[in-house]
C-alpha cells in the first residue's frame, strides 16, 4: 500500500514541522524548472535535488521512494514509447523510430521523471491535512476541499476492506492458480466498489439529515515560515536555472 506508506512517511518526516509555503517554494519551483528549462541538464539537476532533499534532508526511506515511483514509471514509459515511435500513412503505412523522435522521447522522459520526483518530495514531507488547510487559505472553493477530504478519509476504510476481503479469499485458496486468481481479483474489485458506493450513499444521507451546510474544517496549526529555508531554496533554483541555460547554450553553440 504505497499510498499509506507515503502518508506515514509524511507524518514522520523531518520536514513535518516546516511551513507548507516553504516546502511549496522548493517543490513547485523544481516542477517549474523541469517543465520550463532545457531538458539537459535541467532534468538531471532537478531530479538530483529532489531526490537528495527527500532522502538526505527530509530523511525519507529510499525504498519507499523506489516503490512510489513504480506506478508513474509505467505511464512515463508508455508515453516515451508513444513519442519515440513514428507512424506515417503517406505515401505508405510505416512504423519507425527516427533520431529526432528518440531525442524527443528522451526529453519527455527526463522532464517527467524530474517533475514526478519533485511532486513526490512534497507528498512525502507534507500530510494531506496540511495540504487541505493550505488550499483553504488559498480560497479554493470549500466544496472541492471537502470532497478531497472525504475521499482521503474513505481511502483508509476501503483499503481496510480490501485487505480483509483479500485475506478471506486467500484463506479459501482463491489464489492457488491463475484462473482462480483472476476470478478472485474480479470479485474483490466488485466487492470493494460496491462497499464504496454504499458508504458514499450513507455518508451523503447522514450529512443531508443533519442539514450539513458548512465546511468540514479541522484544527489548523500555522507554522512560521523560515526565511533561511526559502532563501536557500530560491538560491538552489536559481543555480539550476543558471547552469541549465549556460550548459544548454554552450551545447547548442
JSON list of N, CA and C in Angstrom, two decimals, residues 61-98:
[
{"chain": "A", "resi": 61, "resn": "UNK", "atom": "N", "xyz": [12.84, 7.22, 3.64]},
{"chain": "A", "resi": 61, "resn": "UNK", "atom": "CA", "xyz": [13.49, 5.97, 3.20]},
{"chain": "A", "resi": 61, "resn": "UNK", "atom": "C", "xyz": [13.52, 5.87, 1.67]},
{"chain": "A", "resi": 62, "resn": "UNK", "atom": "N", "xyz": [14.67, 5.54, 1.15]},
{"chain": "A", "resi": 62, "resn": "UNK", "atom": "CA", "xyz": [14.79, 5.48, -0.30]},
{"chain": "A", "resi": 62, "resn": "UNK", "atom": "C", "xyz": [14.00, 4.31, -0.88]},
{"chain": "A", "resi": 63, "resn": "UNK", "atom": "N", "xyz": [13.79, 3.26, -0.09]},
{"chain": "A", "resi": 63, "resn": "UNK", "atom": "CA", "xyz": [12.97, 2.15, -0.58]},
{"chain": "A", "resi": 63, "resn": "UNK", "atom": "C", "xyz": [11.52, 2.59, -0.81]},
{"chain": "A", "resi": 64, "resn": "UNK", "atom": "N", "xyz": [11.03, 3.46, 0.05]},
{"chain": "A", "resi": 64, "resn": "UNK", "atom": "CA", "xyz": [9.68, 4.00, -0.14]},
{"chain": "A", "resi": 64, "resn": "UNK", "atom": "C", "xyz": [9.60, 4.81, -1.42]},
{"chain": "A", "resi": 65, "resn": "UNK", "atom": "N", "xyz": [10.59, 5.63, -1.68]},
{"chain": "A", "resi": 65, "resn": "UNK", "atom": "CA", "xyz": [10.60, 6.41, -2.92]},
{"chain": "A", "resi": 65, "resn": "UNK", "atom": "C", "xyz": [10.64, 5.49, -4.14]},
{"chain": "A", "resi": 66, "resn": "UNK", "atom": "N", "xyz": [11.43, 4.43, -4.05]},
{"chain": "A", "resi": 66, "resn": "UNK", "atom": "CA", "xyz": [11.52, 3.49, -5.17]},
{"chain": "A", "resi": 66, "resn": "UNK", "atom": "C", "xyz": [10.17, 2.82, -5.43]},
{"chain": "A", "resi": 67, "resn": "UNK", "atom": "N", "xyz": [9.47, 2.40, -4.37]},
{"chain": "A", "resi": 67, "resn": "UNK", "atom": "CA", "xyz": [8.16, 1.78, -4.55]},
{"chain": "A", "resi": 67, "resn": "UNK", "atom": "C", "xyz": [7.14, 2.78, -5.07]},
{"chain": "A", "resi": 68, "resn": "UNK", "atom": "N", "xyz": [7.22, 4.00, -4.58]},
{"chain": "A", "resi": 68, "resn": "UNK", "atom": "CA", "xyz": [6.25, 5.01, -5.00]},
{"chain": "A", "resi": 68, "resn": "UNK", "atom": "C", "xyz": [6.44, 5.43, -6.45]},
{"chain": "A", "resi": 69, "resn": "UNK", "atom": "N", "xyz": [7.63, 5.26, -6.98]},
{"chain": "A", "resi": 69, "resn": "UNK", "atom": "CA", "xyz": [7.90, 5.65, -8.37]},
{"chain": "A", "resi": 69, "resn": "UNK", "atom": "C", "xyz": [7.47, 4.59, -9.37]},
{"chain": "A", "resi": 70, "resn": "UNK", "atom": "N", "xyz": [7.13, 3.40, -8.92]},
{"chain": "A", "resi": 70, "resn": "UNK", "atom": "CA", "xyz": [6.79, 2.33, -9.87]},
{"chain": "A", "resi": 70, "resn": "UNK", "atom": "C", "xyz": [5.57, 2.66, -10.71]},
{"chain": "A", "resi": 71, "resn": "UNK", "atom": "N", "xyz": [4.42, 3.06, -10.11]},
{"chain": "A", "resi": 71, "resn": "UNK", "atom": "CA", "xyz": [3.27, 3.37, -10.97]},
{"chain": "A", "resi": 71, "resn": "UNK", "atom": "C", "xyz": [3.53, 4.52, -11.95]},
{"chain": "A", "resi": 72, "resn": "UNK", "atom": "N", "xyz": [4.14, 5.64, -11.53]},
{"chain": "A", "resi": 72, "resn": "UNK", "atom": "CA", "xyz": [4.42, 6.68, -12.52]},
{"chain": "A", "resi": 72, "resn": "UNK", "atom": "C", "xyz": [5.36, 6.22, -13.63]},
{"chain": "A", "resi": 73, "resn": "UNK", "atom": "N", "xyz": [6.30, 5.34, -13.29]},
{"chain": "A", "resi": 73, "resn": "UNK", "atom": "CA", "xyz": [7.24, 4.87, -14.31]},
{"chain": "A", "resi": 73, "resn": "UNK", "atom": "C", "xyz": [6.53, 4.13, -15.44]},
{"chain": "A", "resi": 74, "resn": "UNK", "atom": "N", "xyz": [5.44, 3.43, -15.11]},
{"chain": "A", "resi": 74, "resn": "UNK", "atom": "CA", "xyz": [4.68, 2.73, -16.15]},
{"chain": "A", "resi": 74, "resn": "UNK", "atom": "C", "xyz": [4.10, 3.74, -17.14]},
{"chain": "A", "resi": 75, "resn": "UNK", "atom": "N", "xyz": [3.47, 4.79, -16.65]},
{"chain": "A", "resi": 75, "resn": "UNK", "atom": "CA", "xyz": [2.88, 5.80, -17.53]},
{"chain": "A", "resi": 75, "resn": "UNK", "atom": "C", "xyz": [3.96, 6.57, -18.29]},
{"chain": "A", "resi": 76, "resn": "UNK", "atom": "N", "xyz": [5.08, 6.86, -17.61]},
{"chain": "A", "resi": 76, "resn": "UNK", "atom": "CA", "xyz": [6.17, 7.56, -18.29]},
{"chain": "A", "resi": 76, "resn": "UNK", "atom": "C", "xyz": [6.73, 6.70, -19.42]},
{"chain": "A", "resi": 77, "resn": "UNK", "atom": "N", "xyz": [6.90, 5.40, -19.14]},
{"chain": "A", "resi": 77, "resn": "UNK", "atom": "CA", "xyz": [7.39, 4.51, -20.18]},
{"chain": "A", "resi": 77, "resn": "UNK", "atom": "C", "xyz": [6.45, 4.42, -21.37]},
{"chain": "A", "resi": 78, "resn": "UNK", "atom": "N", "xyz": [5.15, 4.31, -21.11]},
{"chain": "A", "resi": 78, "resn": "UNK", "atom": "CA", "xyz": [4.19, 4.27, -22.21]},
{"chain": "A", "resi": 78, "resn": "UNK", "atom": "C", "xyz": [4.21, 5.57, -23.02]},
{"chain": "A", "resi": 79, "resn": "UNK", "atom": "N", "xyz": [4.31, 6.70, -22.31]},
{"chain": "A", "resi": 79, "resn": "UNK", "atom": "CA", "xyz": [4.39, 7.97, -23.02]},
{"chain": "A", "resi": 79, "resn": "UNK", "atom": "C", "xyz": [5.65, 8.09, -23.85]},
{"chain": "A", "resi": 80, "resn": "UNK", "atom": "N", "xyz": [6.78, 7.59, -23.32]},
{"chain": "A", "resi": 80, "resn": "UNK", "atom": "CA", "xyz": [8.03, 7.65, -24.08]},
{"chain": "A", "resi": 80, "resn": "UNK", "atom": "C", "xyz": [7.96, 6.81, -25.34]},
{"chain": "A", "resi": 81, "resn": "UNK", "atom": "N", "xyz": [7.34, 5.64, -25.24]},
{"chain": "A", "resi": 81, "resn": "UNK", "atom": "CA", "xyz": [7.20, 4.78, -26.42]},
{"chain": "A", "resi": 81, "resn": "UNK", "atom": "C", "xyz": [6.32, 5.44, -27.47]},
{"chain": "A", "resi": 82, "resn": "UNK", "atom": "N", "xyz": [5.23, 6.05, -27.03]},
{"chain": "A", "resi": 82, "resn": "UNK", "atom": "CA", "xyz": [4.33, 6.71, -27.99]},
{"chain": "A", "resi": 82, "resn": "UNK", "atom": "C", "xyz": [5.00, 7.89, -28.68]},
{"chain": "A", "resi": 83, "resn": "UNK", "atom": "N", "xyz": [5.94, 8.55, -27.99]},
{"chain": "A", "resi": 83, "resn": "UNK", "atom": "CA", "xyz": [6.67, 9.66, -28.62]},
{"chain": "A", "resi": 83, "resn": "UNK", "atom": "C", "xyz": [7.78, 9.14, -29.53]},
{"chain": "A", "resi": 84, "resn": "UNK", "atom": "N", "xyz": [8.45, 8.08, -29.11]},
{"chain": "A", "resi": 84, "resn": "UNK", "atom": "CA", "xyz": [9.58, 7.56, -29.88]},
{"chain": "A", "resi": 84, "resn": "UNK", "atom": "C", "xyz": [9.16, 6.91, -31.19]},
{"chain": "A", "resi": 85, "resn": "UNK", "atom": "N", "xyz": [8.00, 6.29, -31.20]},
{"chain": "A", "resi": 85, "resn": "UNK", "atom": "CA", "xyz": [7.53, 5.57, -32.39]},
{"chain": "A", "resi": 85, "resn": "UNK", "atom": "C", "xyz": [6.81, 6.55, -33.31]},
{"chain": "A", "resi": 86, "resn": "UNK", "atom": "N", "xyz": [7.24, 6.62, -34.55]},
{"chain": "A", "resi": 86, "resn": "UNK", "atom": "CA", "xyz": [6.64, 7.50, -35.56]},
{"chain": "A", "resi": 86, "resn": "UNK", "atom": "C", "xyz": [5.82, 6.67, -36.54]},
{"chain": "A", "resi": 87, "resn": "UNK", "atom": "N", "xyz": [4.58, 7.04, -36.71]},
{"chain": "A", "resi": 87, "resn": "UNK", "atom": "CA", "xyz": [3.67, 6.34, -37.63]},
{"chain": "A", "resi": 87, "resn": "UNK", "atom": "C", "xyz": [3.35, 7.26, -38.80]},
{"chain": "A", "resi": 88, "resn": "UNK", "atom": "N", "xyz": [3.59, 6.78, -40.00]},
{"chain": "A", "resi": 88, "resn": "UNK", "atom": "CA", "xyz": [3.27, 7.55, -41.22]},
{"chain": "A", "resi": 88, "resn": "UNK", "atom": "C", "xyz": [2.29, 6.75, -42.07]},
{"chain": "A", "resi": 89, "resn": "UNK", "atom": "N", "xyz": [1.40, 7.45, -42.73]},
{"chain": "A", "resi": 89, "resn": "UNK", "atom": "CA", "xyz": [0.39, 6.80, -43.58]},
{"chain": "A", "resi": 89, "resn": "UNK", "atom": "C", "xyz": [0.50, 7.21, -45.04]},
{"chain": "A", "resi": 90, "resn": "UNK", "atom": "N", "xyz": [1.36, 8.19, -45.32]},
{"chain": "A", "resi": 90, "resn": "UNK", "atom": "CA", "xyz": [1.50, 8.65, -46.70]},
{"chain": "A", "resi": 90, "resn": "UNK", "atom": "C", "xyz": [3.00, 8.76, -47.04]},
{"chain": "A", "resi": 91, "resn": "UNK", "atom": "N", "xyz": [3.44, 8.23, -48.16]},
{"chain": "A", "resi": 91, "resn": "UNK", "atom": "CA", "xyz": [2.64, 7.58, -49.21]},
{"chain": "A", "resi": 91, "resn": "UNK", "atom": "C", "xyz": [2.27, 6.13, -48.90]},
{"chain": "A", "resi": 92, "resn": "UNK", "atom": "N", "xyz": [2.88, 5.57, -47.85]},
{"chain": "A", "resi": 92, "resn": "UNK", "atom": "CA", "xyz": [2.51, 4.21, -47.46]},
{"chain": "A", "resi": 92, "resn": "UNK", "atom": "C", "xyz": [2.65, 4.12, -45.94]},
{"chain": "A", "resi": 93, "resn": "UNK", "atom": "N", "xyz": [1.97, 3.14, -45.39]},
{"chain": "A", "resi": 93, "resn": "UNK", "atom": "CA", "xyz": [1.95, 2.98, -43.93]},
{"chain": "A", "resi": 93, "resn": "UNK", "atom": "C", "xyz": [3.28, 2.42, -43.45]},
{"chain": "A", "resi": 94, "resn": "UNK", "atom": "N", "xyz": [3.81, 3.05, -42.39]},
{"chain": "A", "resi": 94, "resn": "UNK", "atom": "CA", "xyz": [5.08, 2.56, -41.83]},
{"chain": "A", "resi": 94, "resn": "UNK", "atom": "C", "xyz": [5.17, 2.98, -40.37]},
{"chain": "A", "resi": 95, "resn": "UNK", "atom": "N", "xyz": [5.88, 2.17, -39.62]},
{"chain": "A", "resi": 95, "resn": "UNK", "atom": "CA", "xyz": [6.15, 2.43, -38.21]},
{"chain": "A", "resi": 95, "resn": "UNK", "atom": "C", "xyz": [7.65, 2.40, -38.01]},
{"chain": "A", "resi": 96, "resn": "UNK", "atom": "N", "xyz": [8.21, 3.50, -37.49]},
{"chain": "A", "resi": 96, "resn": "UNK", "atom": "CA", "xyz": [9.65, 3.59, -37.36]},
{"chain": "A", "resi": 96, "resn": "UNK", "atom": "C", "xyz": [10.01, 4.51, -36.20]},
{"chain": "A", "resi": 97, "resn": "UNK", "atom": "N", "xyz": [11.28, 4.44, -35.83]},
{"chain": "A", "resi": 97, "resn": "UNK", "atom": "CA", "xyz": [11.83, 5.35, -34.83]},
{"chain": "A", "resi": 97, "resn": "UNK", "atom": "C", "xyz": [12.96, 6.14, -35.47]},
{"chain": "A", "resi": 98, "resn": "UNK", "atom": "N", "xyz": [12.87, 7.44, -35.41]},
{"chain": "A", "resi": 98, "resn": "UNK", "atom": "CA", "xyz": [13.87, 8.32, -36.00]},
{"chain": "A", "resi": 98, "resn": "UNK", "atom": "C", "xyz": [14.74, 8.92, -34.90]}
]
